[in-house]
Amino acid sequence: MPAPAVSPNKLPSDFLWGFATASFQIEGSTNVDGRGKSIWDDFSKLPGKTLDGRDGDVATDSYNRWKEDLDLLVQYGVKSYRFSIAWSRIIPLGGRNDPINEAGIQFYSNLIDALLERGIVPFVTLYHWDLPQALYERYGGWLSKEIVQDYVHYAKICFERFGDRVKYWLTMNEPWCISILGHGRGVFAPGRSSDRMRSPEGDSSTEPWIVGHHVILSHAYATKLYREEFKAAQGGSIGITLNGDWALPYDDSPENVAAAQHALDVAIGWFADPIYLGHYPEYMKEMLGDRLPVFTPEEIAVVKGSSEFYGMNTYTTNLCKAGGDDEFQGKVEYTFTRPDGSQLGTQAHCAWLQDYPEGFRQLLNYLWTRYKHPIYVTENGFAVKDENNMPVEQAIADHDRTQYFKGNTAAILAARNEDGVDIRAYFAWSERLLDNFEWADGYVTRFGLTYVDYETQKRYPKESGKFVAKWFAEHVAEEPRPQKESQRLALPHANSTTQSESTTSSPTVESADSAPSAKRAANVDTAPTPKKKKTKKAPFARFTAYISTFLGI
């Protein structure tokens, strides 16, 4: 089905945009309120596993400061917020016969209610790499097929407790990273690799492909459960999000043209082809032989069609040359240097990332043409070179990141309205709402659209954040108002109201129409609004008072 027609300069009114985070990268509070250990807790404390030697015990302290983070979301005017649930907060030991932690349930329930009260749509990731440590110790985690039943049980608890309010579910974040970085290269938890300088255990020739297979099955059977037991009553949508960057041939030679497709087959097709097309890529079968696991007929029937949309995490474009023996890249060499010696784009702090919006648009077209499912861009972002060494005044004037988002937002508009790609959401990756613990990079690499002073935990919106907020406020069509709401609601003056308190009750306001996103986005400040003494208000009064404070009316 082609994307609905809208103005060439607009996205449809139901287009979701916002910021995305991951539990381990922002929450901190790793040993409070009954949370069990994840595989990242101890791994990040091992010498040499993070660039700066720091761990996620505090991160951005969002377990305690989540209301402050929601204040930022309101200031930015977002329509949706993507966050992940920590499996070990819900089931500390992880297994289907292990106790449930009600304190963890309550934390996420409060967060979801508070988002809805502010008119922000929760977009929930069930698994963002923080496997309960107990399951790894019990049977090897993702290396064992036993994990499928435990994961489905965990997903069921989340559907039961949160599904009445959550309408968008992501089962997994980036299976390639779970498989390759955690069980091949050994740079992510649990750190398994054939490289004995890096890990005392692991087999990089077999384990990544086994792990990836079990991740696909876990995703598929969780989707099956949701559809059979929850979807009809809850009315939500469920899918998976896959990482993968665009691959361009280094030149027009046949071997390099083929190399670019091989890179896509391993980075994306490894997971997308079974889920959307019903089989592994032929190139992977040729490359791996009997090391690539095989689905039973029953399993592939469950796997095929198990994602209702395409969750797309992407950051850059690679120029591809045939050659090399790195199976994790499809036996392809990556470079950013063109044949004439020029660079593809602006270099980020990360060696693997350059700015190239043309590649973003081309990848959107490739995914839409190949898999024919609506696309939700669930991660996209840029780390400015050496930003961690800059004074805060210089860091928040983040020109390179702003240019990155200028290019990619223009690419979204063109891909949708000129190319006919069905794009329905865009999340700037922002652990990347906030600078934060960036996995193996520790706190050195900053992707955030909001600067975090890690000593004080104070937040400062960056120019890129203001740009993104303003761009979407101007380019997402306004929602049509029912006839009976044609008379505008008069909001009280900020001086006569107080900011709202986050509430744990179910919301009574369905949207933030009384505070148009264009106006909210224009009021992103570089420092938090001072808080006044809080008083108890009725839910709607609290909501309108909260909005009016940021509107300045």
Coordinates of C-alpha atoms in Angstrom, one line a residue:
M1 CA 0.0 0.0 0.0
P2 CA 1.5 3.4 -0.9
A3 CA 2.0 6.0 1.8
P4 CA -1.0 8.3 2.2
A5 CA -0.7 11.6 0.3
V6 CA 0.1 14.7 2.2
S7 CA 1.6 18.1 1.5
P8 CA 5.1 17.8 -0.1
N9 CA 6.5 19.7 2.9
K10 CA 4.6 17.8 5.6
L11 CA 4.5 14.5 7.3
P12 CA 1.0 13.1 8.3
S13 CA -0.5 14.1 11.6
D14 CA -0.2 10.6 13.0
F15 CA 3.6 10.5 12.4
L16 CA 5.4 9.7 15.6
W17 CA 8.6 11.4 16.5
G18 CA 10.6 11.6 19.6
F19 CA 13.7 10.4 21.4
A20 CA 14.9 6.9 22.4
T21 CA 16.8 5.5 25.4
A22 CA 17.9 2.2 26.8
S23 CA 17.4 1.1 30.4
F24 CA 21.0 0.2 31.4
Q25 CA 22.3 3.3 29.7
I26 CA 20.3 5.8 31.7
E27 CA 18.6 4.3 34.8
G28 CA 21.5 3.6 37.2
S29 CA 20.2 2.3 40.5
T30 CA 21.4 -1.2 39.6
N31 CA 21.0 -2.6 43.1
V32 CA 17.8 -1.0 44.4
D33 CA 14.1 -2.0 44.7
G34 CA 14.8 -5.7 44.0
R35 CA 16.5 -5.4 40.6
G36 CA 18.6 -8.4 39.7
K37 CA 22.0 -8.2 38.0
S38 CA 22.2 -8.0 34.2
I39 CA 25.1 -9.3 32.2
W40 CA 26.3 -5.7 31.8
D41 CA 26.6 -5.0 35.6
D42 CA 29.8 -6.9 36.2
F43 CA 31.1 -6.8 32.6
S44 CA 31.3 -3.0 32.6
K45 CA 33.4 -3.2 35.8
L46 CA 36.0 -5.4 34.2
P47 CA 39.3 -3.6 33.4
G48 CA 39.5 -2.6 29.8
K49 CA 35.8 -3.3 28.9
T50 CA 34.9 0.3 28.8
L51 CA 37.1 3.1 27.3
D52 CA 37.0 5.2 30.5
G53 CA 36.8 2.4 33.0
R54 CA 33.4 3.5 34.2
D55 CA 30.2 1.5 34.6
G56 CA 26.4 1.9 34.6
D57 CA 25.7 2.0 38.3
V58 CA 24.7 5.6 38.1
A59 CA 24.5 6.4 34.4
T60 CA 22.3 9.5 34.1
D61 CA 20.4 8.5 37.3
S62 CA 17.1 8.4 35.4
Y63 CA 15.7 5.8 37.8
N64 CA 15.5 8.7 40.3
R65 CA 15.3 11.6 37.8
W66 CA 12.7 10.2 35.4
K67 CA 10.3 13.1 36.1
E68 CA 13.0 15.6 35.1
D69 CA 13.6 13.6 31.9
L70 CA 9.8 13.8 31.1
D71 CA 10.0 17.5 31.7
L72 CA 12.6 17.6 28.9
L73 CA 10.4 15.6 26.6
V74 CA 7.5 18.0 27.1
Q75 CA 9.9 21.0 26.5
Y76 CA 11.0 19.4 23.2
G77 CA 7.4 18.8 22.2
V78 CA 7.8 15.1 21.3
K79 CA 4.9 12.9 20.3
S80 CA 6.5 9.6 21.5
Y81 CA 9.2 8.3 23.7
R82 CA 11.0 5.0 23.1
F83 CA 12.4 3.4 26.2
S84 CA 13.4 -0.2 27.2
I85 CA 12.3 -2.3 30.2
A86 CA 15.1 -4.0 32.2
W87 CA 14.2 -7.7 32.2
S88 CA 16.0 -8.1 35.6
R89 CA 13.9 -5.3 37.2
I90 CA 10.8 -7.3 36.3
I91 CA 12.1 -10.9 37.0
P92 CA 15.4 -10.5 38.9
L93 CA 16.5 -14.0 38.1
G94 CA 15.0 -14.0 34.7
G95 CA 13.3 -17.4 34.4
R96 CA 9.7 -18.5 33.9
N97 CA 9.6 -20.1 37.4
D98 CA 11.4 -17.2 39.2
P99 CA 9.6 -14.6 41.3
I100 CA 8.3 -11.3 39.8
N101 CA 9.5 -8.0 41.3
E102 CA 6.5 -5.8 41.9
A103 CA 8.7 -2.8 42.6
G104 CA 10.1 -3.0 39.1
I105 CA 6.5 -3.4 37.6
Q106 CA 5.5 -0.3 39.5
F107 CA 8.4 1.8 38.3
Y108 CA 7.6 1.2 34.6
S109 CA 3.8 1.5 35.3
N110 CA 4.4 5.0 36.8
L111 CA 6.6 6.0 33.9
I112 CA 4.0 4.9 31.3
D113 CA 1.1 6.7 33.2
A114 CA 3.2 9.9 33.4
L115 CA 4.0 9.8 29.7
L116 CA 0.3 9.3 28.8
E117 CA -0.7 12.1 31.1
R118 CA 1.6 14.4 29.2
G119 CA 0.2 13.3 25.8
I120 CA 3.4 11.3 24.9
V121 CA 3.0 7.8 23.3
P122 CA 5.1 5.1 25.0
F123 CA 7.1 3.0 22.5
V124 CA 8.5 0.1 24.5
T125 CA 11.5 -2.1 23.8
L126 CA 11.4 -5.4 25.7
Y127 CA 15.0 -6.3 25.3
H128 CA 17.9 -3.9 24.9
W129 CA 20.9 -6.1 25.7
D130 CA 20.6 -6.3 29.5
L131 CA 20.0 -10.1 29.9
P132 CA 19.6 -11.2 33.5
Q133 CA 22.9 -12.5 34.7
A134 CA 21.2 -15.5 36.4
L135 CA 20.1 -16.8 33.0
Y136 CA 23.6 -16.6 31.6
E137 CA 25.0 -18.5 34.6
R138 CA 22.1 -21.0 34.5
Y139 CA 22.4 -22.1 30.9
G140 CA 24.5 -19.7 28.8
G141 CA 21.8 -17.2 28.1
W142 CA 21.2 -16.8 24.3
L143 CA 23.4 -19.8 23.5
S144 CA 20.7 -22.1 24.8
K145 CA 17.3 -22.6 23.2
E146 CA 16.0 -22.7 26.7
I147 CA 15.9 -18.9 26.6
V148 CA 13.0 -18.9 24.2
Q149 CA 10.5 -20.0 26.8
D150 CA 12.0 -17.7 29.5
Y151 CA 11.9 -14.7 27.1
V152 CA 8.3 -15.4 26.1
H153 CA 7.3 -15.6 29.7
Y154 CA 9.0 -12.3 30.5
A155 CA 7.2 -10.7 27.5
K156 CA 3.9 -12.1 28.7
I157 CA 4.3 -10.4 32.1
C158 CA 4.9 -7.1 30.3
F159 CA 1.9 -7.5 28.0
E160 CA -0.2 -8.3 31.0
R161 CA 0.9 -5.5 33.2
F162 CA 1.5 -2.7 30.7
G163 CA -0.4 -3.7 27.5
D164 CA -3.6 -1.9 28.4
R165 CA -1.6 1.4 27.9
V166 CA 1.3 0.4 25.6
K167 CA 0.3 0.2 21.9
Y168 CA 3.8 -0.1 20.4
W169 CA 6.1 -3.0 21.3
L170 CA 9.6 -3.8 20.1
T171 CA 10.6 -7.3 21.0
M172 CA 14.4 -6.9 20.4
N173 CA 16.9 -4.2 19.8
E174 CA 19.6 -5.0 17.3
P175 CA 20.0 -8.8 17.2
W176 CA 23.2 -8.3 15.2
C177 CA 24.8 -6.6 18.1
I178 CA 23.6 -9.2 20.6
S179 CA 25.1 -11.9 18.4
I180 CA 28.3 -10.4 17.0
L181 CA 29.4 -7.9 19.6
G182 CA 28.4 -10.0 22.5
H183 CA 29.4 -13.5 21.2
G184 CA 31.7 -12.9 18.3
R185 CA 33.9 -9.9 18.8
G186 CA 33.5 -10.0 22.5
V187 CA 33.3 -6.2 23.0
F188 CA 29.8 -6.3 24.5
A189 CA 28.5 -8.4 27.4
P190 CA 28.8 -11.2 27.9
G191 CA 32.1 -10.7 26.0
R192 CA 32.6 -14.1 24.4
S193 CA 35.1 -14.5 21.6
S194 CA 37.7 -16.8 20.1
D195 CA 40.3 -14.1 20.8
R196 CA 41.8 -15.4 24.1
M197 CA 43.4 -12.0 24.6
R198 CA 39.9 -10.7 25.0
S199 CA 37.9 -13.6 26.5
P200 CA 38.8 -16.9 28.2
E201 CA 35.8 -18.6 26.5
G202 CA 33.8 -18.4 23.3
D203 CA 33.8 -19.6 19.7
S204 CA 33.4 -16.8 17.2
S205 CA 33.0 -19.2 14.3
T206 CA 29.8 -20.8 15.7
E207 CA 28.3 -18.9 18.6
P208 CA 27.1 -15.7 16.9
W209 CA 25.0 -17.7 14.5
I210 CA 23.4 -19.8 17.2
V211 CA 22.6 -16.8 19.3
G212 CA 21.1 -15.0 16.4
H213 CA 18.9 -18.0 15.7
H214 CA 17.6 -18.1 19.2
V215 CA 17.0 -14.3 19.2
I216 CA 14.8 -14.7 16.1
L217 CA 12.8 -17.6 17.7
S218 CA 12.3 -15.6 20.9
H219 CA 11.1 -12.6 19.0
A220 CA 8.7 -14.8 16.9
Y221 CA 7.2 -16.7 19.7
A222 CA 6.7 -13.6 21.8
T223 CA 4.9 -12.1 18.8
K224 CA 2.8 -15.2 18.4
L225 CA 1.8 -15.0 22.1
Y226 CA 0.9 -11.3 21.8
R227 CA -1.3 -11.9 18.7
E228 CA -3.1 -14.9 20.2
E229 CA -3.7 -13.6 23.8
F230 CA -3.5 -9.8 23.9
K231 CA -3.7 -8.0 20.5
A232 CA -7.5 -8.2 20.1
A233 CA -8.2 -6.7 23.5
Q234 CA -5.3 -4.3 23.7
G235 CA -5.1 -3.1 20.1
G236 CA -1.3 -2.7 19.9
S237 CA 1.3 -3.3 17.3
I238 CA 4.4 -5.5 17.7
G239 CA 7.7 -5.7 15.8
I240 CA 11.4 -6.0 15.9
T241 CA 14.1 -3.3 15.4
L242 CA 17.2 -4.2 13.4
N243 CA 20.4 -2.3 13.0
G244 CA 22.1 -1.9 9.6
D245 CA 23.7 0.8 7.6
W246 CA 23.5 1.5 3.9
A247 CA 26.2 -0.2 1.8
L248 CA 27.5 1.4 -1.4
P249 CA 29.9 -0.2 -3.9
Y250 CA 33.3 1.4 -3.7
D251 CA 33.2 1.6 -7.5
D252 CA 31.2 0.1 -10.4
S253 CA 33.2 -3.1 -10.6
P254 CA 31.0 -6.3 -10.5
E255 CA 32.9 -7.6 -7.5
N256 CA 32.3 -4.5 -5.4
V257 CA 28.7 -4.2 -6.5
A258 CA 28.2 -7.8 -5.2
A259 CA 30.2 -7.0 -2.1
A260 CA 27.7 -4.2 -1.1
Q261 CA 24.8 -6.7 -1.3
H262 CA 26.8 -9.2 0.7
A263 CA 27.3 -6.6 3.4
L264 CA 23.5 -5.9 3.5
D265 CA 22.8 -9.6 3.6
V266 CA 24.8 -10.1 6.8
A267 CA 24.1 -6.8 8.5
I268 CA 20.3 -6.8 7.7
G269 CA 19.2 -9.8 5.8
W270 CA 20.4 -12.3 8.4
F271 CA 17.4 -11.3 10.6
A272 CA 15.1 -9.4 8.2
D273 CA 14.9 -12.1 5.5
P274 CA 13.6 -14.9 7.8
I275 CA 11.2 -12.5 9.5
Y276 CA 9.8 -10.9 6.4
L277 CA 10.6 -13.3 3.6
G278 CA 10.7 -16.7 5.4
H279 CA 14.3 -17.8 4.8
Y280 CA 18.0 -16.9 5.5
P281 CA 19.8 -15.1 2.7
E282 CA 21.4 -17.4 0.2
Y283 CA 24.8 -15.7 0.6
M284 CA 24.8 -16.5 4.3
K285 CA 24.0 -20.2 3.6
E286 CA 26.9 -20.3 1.1
M287 CA 29.3 -18.5 3.5
L288 CA 28.5 -20.5 6.6
G289 CA 27.4 -23.9 5.4
D290 CA 26.3 -26.1 8.3
R291 CA 27.3 -23.5 10.8
L292 CA 24.1 -21.6 10.0
P293 CA 21.3 -23.2 12.1
V294 CA 18.1 -24.4 10.3
F295 CA 14.5 -23.6 11.2
T296 CA 12.1 -26.5 11.5
P297 CA 8.9 -26.1 9.3
E298 CA 6.9 -25.3 12.4
E299 CA 9.4 -22.6 13.5
I300 CA 9.7 -20.9 10.2
A301 CA 5.9 -20.7 10.0
V302 CA 6.0 -18.7 13.2
V303 CA 9.0 -16.6 12.2
K304 CA 7.7 -15.5 8.8
G305 CA 5.5 -12.5 9.2
S306 CA 6.3 -12.1 12.9
S307 CA 6.9 -8.3 12.7
E308 CA 4.1 -5.9 11.8
F309 CA 6.5 -3.2 10.8
Y310 CA 10.2 -2.7 10.1
G311 CA 12.1 -1.1 13.1
M312 CA 15.1 0.6 11.6
N313 CA 18.2 1.6 13.5
T314 CA 20.8 3.2 11.2
Y315 CA 23.6 5.8 11.5
T316 CA 25.9 5.9 8.5
T317 CA 26.8 4.6 5.0
N318 CA 29.8 2.4 4.2
L319 CA 31.7 2.1 0.9
C320 CA 32.2 -1.6 0.3
K321 CA 35.1 -3.5 -1.3
A322 CA 35.2 -7.2 -2.0
G323 CA 37.8 -9.0 0.1
G324 CA 38.8 -9.8 3.6
D325 CA 37.9 -12.8 5.8
D326 CA 35.6 -11.0 8.3
E327 CA 32.4 -13.0 8.2
F328 CA 30.7 -10.6 10.5
Q329 CA 30.8 -8.0 7.6
G330 CA 30.1 -10.6 4.9
K331 CA 33.7 -10.8 3.9
V332 CA 33.6 -7.2 2.8
E333 CA 36.0 -4.3 3.6
Y334 CA 34.4 -1.0 4.7
T335 CA 35.8 2.4 4.1
F336 CA 34.7 6.1 4.0
T337 CA 37.4 7.1 1.5
R338 CA 36.2 7.4 -2.1
P339 CA 38.5 6.3 -5.0
D340 CA 39.4 10.0 -5.5
G341 CA 40.6 10.2 -1.9
S342 CA 37.8 12.4 -0.6
Q343 CA 35.7 11.4 2.5
L344 CA 32.1 10.3 2.3
G345 CA 31.0 12.9 4.9
T346 CA 31.8 14.6 8.2
Q347 CA 33.6 12.3 10.6
A348 CA 32.0 11.6 14.0
H349 CA 33.8 10.8 17.3
C350 CA 33.2 7.1 16.5
A351 CA 35.5 5.8 13.8
W352 CA 32.6 3.9 12.2
L353 CA 30.3 6.9 11.7
Q354 CA 30.2 9.6 9.0
D355 CA 27.4 11.9 8.0
Y356 CA 25.8 10.9 4.6
P357 CA 22.1 11.7 4.3
E358 CA 21.9 10.5 0.7
G359 CA 22.7 7.0 2.0
F360 CA 19.9 7.2 4.7
R361 CA 17.3 7.9 1.9
Q362 CA 18.7 5.1 -0.2
L363 CA 18.4 2.7 2.7
L364 CA 14.8 3.7 3.4
N365 CA 14.0 2.9 -0.2
Y366 CA 15.8 -0.4 -0.2
L367 CA 14.0 -1.6 3.0
W368 CA 10.6 -0.5 1.7
T369 CA 11.1 -2.2 -1.7
R370 CA 12.6 -5.4 -0.3
Y371 CA 10.4 -6.0 2.8
K372 CA 7.2 -4.0 2.0
H373 CA 6.4 -3.2 5.6
P374 CA 5.9 0.3 7.2
I375 CA 9.2 1.7 8.5
Y376 CA 9.6 3.1 12.0
V377 CA 13.1 4.7 12.3
T378 CA 13.8 3.7 15.9
E379 CA 17.4 5.0 16.1
N380 CA 19.4 7.6 14.3
G381 CA 22.1 9.8 15.7
F382 CA 25.6 11.4 15.6
A383 CA 28.5 11.8 18.1
V384 CA 30.4 15.0 17.7
K385 CA 34.1 14.6 17.6
D386 CA 35.9 15.3 20.9
E387 CA 32.7 16.7 22.4
N388 CA 33.4 15.2 25.8
N389 CA 36.5 17.5 26.1
M390 CA 34.6 20.7 25.3
P391 CA 33.3 23.2 27.8
V392 CA 29.5 22.9 28.1
E393 CA 29.0 26.2 26.2
Q394 CA 30.8 24.8 23.2
A395 CA 29.3 21.3 23.5
I396 CA 25.7 22.5 23.3
A397 CA 26.5 24.5 20.1
D398 CA 26.8 21.1 18.3
H399 CA 27.0 22.2 14.7
D400 CA 28.0 18.8 13.2
R401 CA 25.2 17.0 14.9
T402 CA 22.7 19.6 13.9
Q403 CA 23.8 19.3 10.2
Y404 CA 23.4 15.5 10.5
F405 CA 19.8 15.9 11.6
K406 CA 19.1 18.5 8.9
G407 CA 20.2 16.1 6.3
N408 CA 18.4 13.1 7.6
T409 CA 15.1 14.9 8.3
A410 CA 15.1 16.2 4.8
A411 CA 15.8 12.6 3.6
I412 CA 12.8 11.3 5.5
L413 CA 10.5 13.9 3.9
A414 CA 11.8 13.2 0.4
A415 CA 11.7 9.4 0.8
R416 CA 8.1 9.5 2.0
N417 CA 6.6 12.2 -0.2
E418 CA 8.7 11.8 -3.3
D419 CA 9.7 8.1 -3.3
G420 CA 6.5 6.8 -1.7
V421 CA 8.2 5.0 1.2
D422 CA 5.8 4.3 4.1
I423 CA 7.7 5.9 7.0
R424 CA 5.6 6.3 10.2
A425 CA 8.1 7.3 12.9
Y426 CA 11.5 8.8 13.6
F427 CA 13.3 8.6 16.9
A428 CA 16.6 10.4 17.3
W429 CA 18.7 8.0 19.3
S430 CA 19.4 9.7 22.4
E431 CA 20.4 7.8 25.1
R432 CA 20.6 10.5 22.9
L433 CA 17.8 12.3 24.6
L434 CA 20.6 12.4 27.1
D435 CA 24.4 11.9 26.9
N436 CA 24.9 8.7 28.9
F437 CA 26.7 5.5 29.4
E438 CA 27.6 4.4 25.8
W439 CA 28.2 0.7 26.3
A440 CA 31.9 -0.2 25.6
D441 CA 32.7 3.5 25.0
G442 CA 31.7 4.4 28.6
Y443 CA 30.9 8.1 29.0
V444 CA 33.5 9.4 26.5
T445 CA 31.3 9.2 23.4
R446 CA 28.3 11.6 23.5
F447 CA 25.3 11.1 21.2
G448 CA 22.9 13.2 23.3
L449 CA 20.7 16.0 22.1
T450 CA 20.8 17.1 25.7
Y451 CA 24.2 17.6 27.4
V452 CA 24.6 15.9 30.8
D453 CA 27.1 17.2 33.3
Y454 CA 28.0 13.8 34.8
E455 CA 29.3 15.4 38.1
T456 CA 26.0 17.2 38.8
Q457 CA 23.6 15.3 36.5
K458 CA 22.4 18.7 35.3
R459 CA 20.8 18.6 31.8
Y460 CA 21.4 21.3 29.1
P461 CA 19.5 21.1 25.7
K462 CA 21.8 21.3 22.7
E463 CA 21.2 23.2 19.5
S464 CA 20.6 19.9 17.7
G465 CA 17.8 19.1 20.1
K466 CA 16.2 22.5 19.5
F467 CA 16.5 22.0 15.7
V468 CA 14.9 18.5 15.8
A469 CA 12.0 19.8 18.0
K470 CA 11.4 22.8 15.7
W471 CA 11.7 20.8 12.5
F472 CA 9.1 18.3 13.5
A473 CA 6.8 20.9 14.9
E474 CA 6.9 22.6 11.5
H475 CA 6.7 19.5 9.3
V476 CA 4.2 17.2 11.0
A477 CA 0.6 18.1 10.0
E478 CA -1.7 19.2 12.8
E479 CA -4.2 16.6 13.9
P480 CA -7.8 17.4 12.7
R481 CA -9.9 18.6 15.7
P482 CA -13.4 17.3 16.3
Q483 CA -16.1 19.8 15.6
K484 CA -17.0 20.1 19.2
E485 CA -13.5 21.2 20.1
S486 CA -13.4 24.1 17.7
Q487 CA -13.3 26.6 20.5
R488 CA -9.8 26.9 21.8
L489 CA -9.2 26.1 25.4
A490 CA -7.9 29.1 27.4
L491 CA -4.9 28.1 29.5
P492 CA -4.1 29.9 32.7
H493 CA -1.0 32.2 33.0
A494 CA 2.2 30.5 34.1
N495 CA 2.5 32.9 37.0
S496 CA -0.8 31.7 38.4
T497 CA -0.2 28.0 38.1
T498 CA 2.3 25.4 39.2
Q499 CA 4.1 22.6 37.5
S500 CA 2.4 19.2 37.6
E501 CA 3.4 16.4 39.7
S502 CA 4.1 13.0 38.0
T503 CA 1.2 10.8 38.8
T504 CA 0.8 7.1 39.1
S505 CA -2.9 7.2 38.3
S506 CA -4.3 6.4 34.8
P507 CA -4.4 9.5 32.7
T508 CA -7.7 11.4 32.0
V509 CA -6.4 13.4 29.1
E510 CA -5.8 11.6 25.8
S511 CA -3.6 14.1 24.1
A512 CA -1.7 17.3 24.5
D513 CA -3.7 19.2 21.9
S514 CA -4.2 22.1 24.3
A515 CA -0.4 22.6 24.0
P516 CA 0.5 22.5 20.3
S517 CA 3.9 20.9 19.7
A518 CA 5.1 23.9 17.6
K519 CA 4.8 26.2 20.6
R520 CA 6.2 23.7 23.0
A521 CA 9.2 23.1 20.8
A522 CA 9.9 26.8 20.6
N523 CA 10.4 26.9 24.3
V524 CA 13.3 24.5 24.8
D525 CA 15.6 26.4 27.2
T526 CA 19.2 25.8 28.2
A527 CA 18.3 25.4 31.8
P528 CA 15.4 23.7 33.7
T529 CA 12.5 26.0 34.6
P530 CA 12.6 26.7 38.4
K531 CA 10.1 24.8 40.3
K532 CA 7.5 26.4 42.6
K533 CA 5.8 24.9 45.6
K534 CA 3.6 22.0 44.4
T535 CA -0.1 21.9 45.2
K536 CA -2.6 19.2 44.6
K537 CA -4.7 19.7 41.5
A538 CA -7.3 17.7 39.6
P539 CA -5.7 15.7 36.7
F540 CA -6.7 18.0 33.9
A541 CA -5.8 21.1 35.9
R542 CA -2.4 19.6 36.7
F543 CA -1.8 18.8 33.0
T544 CA -2.8 22.2 31.6
A545 CA -0.8 24.0 34.4
Y546 CA 2.3 21.9 33.4
I547 CA 2.0 22.8 29.7
S548 CA 1.3 26.5 30.4
T549 CA 4.5 26.8 32.4
F550 CA 6.6 25.8 29.3
L551 CA 4.4 27.8 26.9
G552 CA 4.9 30.9 29.1
I553 CA 1.2 31.9 28.8

